[in-house]
XYZ file of C-alpha atoms in Angstrom:
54
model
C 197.488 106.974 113.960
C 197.859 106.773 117.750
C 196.862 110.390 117.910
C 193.627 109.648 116.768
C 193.296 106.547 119.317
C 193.864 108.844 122.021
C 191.996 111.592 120.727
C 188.766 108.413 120.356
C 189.894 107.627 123.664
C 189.832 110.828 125.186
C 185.959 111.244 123.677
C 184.843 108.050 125.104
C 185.569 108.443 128.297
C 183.938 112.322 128.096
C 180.812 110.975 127.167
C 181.272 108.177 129.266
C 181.182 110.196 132.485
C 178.632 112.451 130.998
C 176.044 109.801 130.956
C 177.280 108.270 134.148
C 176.412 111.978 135.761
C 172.701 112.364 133.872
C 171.969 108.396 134.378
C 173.108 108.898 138.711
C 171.808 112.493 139.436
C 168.478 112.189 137.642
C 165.538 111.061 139.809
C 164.044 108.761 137.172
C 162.249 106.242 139.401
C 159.772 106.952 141.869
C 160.413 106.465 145.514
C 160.492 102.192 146.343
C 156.741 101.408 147.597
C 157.506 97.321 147.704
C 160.156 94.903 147.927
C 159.420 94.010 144.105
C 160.198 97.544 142.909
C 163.913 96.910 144.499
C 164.361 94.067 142.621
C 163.218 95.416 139.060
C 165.382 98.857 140.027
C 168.214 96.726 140.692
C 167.751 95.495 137.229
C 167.082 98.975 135.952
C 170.699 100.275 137.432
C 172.374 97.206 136.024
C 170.953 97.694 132.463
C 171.757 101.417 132.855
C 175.216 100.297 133.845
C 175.366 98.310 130.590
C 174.194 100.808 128.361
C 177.089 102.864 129.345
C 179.251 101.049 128.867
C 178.819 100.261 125.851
């Protein structure tokens, strides 16, 4: 039983820093034209950041 934890575990975090590496290096945003873009890609990141972890 706590082999398979770990083993879940293990996988988790794998696919957690998978998607942490495609989410960062990706350009998926164009370049910030306005001070409103910064806010909504702040929102963006934090979603993203979410989404992850979950």
């Amino acid at each position: 039983m706590r082999k398979g934890i770990v083993q879940l575990v293990a996988i988790g975090i794998v696919i957690g820093v998978a998607l942490t590496l495609v989410a960062v290096l990706f350009k998926w945003l164009p370049e910030s034209a306005s001070e409103e873009f910064d806010r909504i890609q702040v929102i963006y990141w934090f979603v993203t950041i979410i989404s992850i972890v979950i």
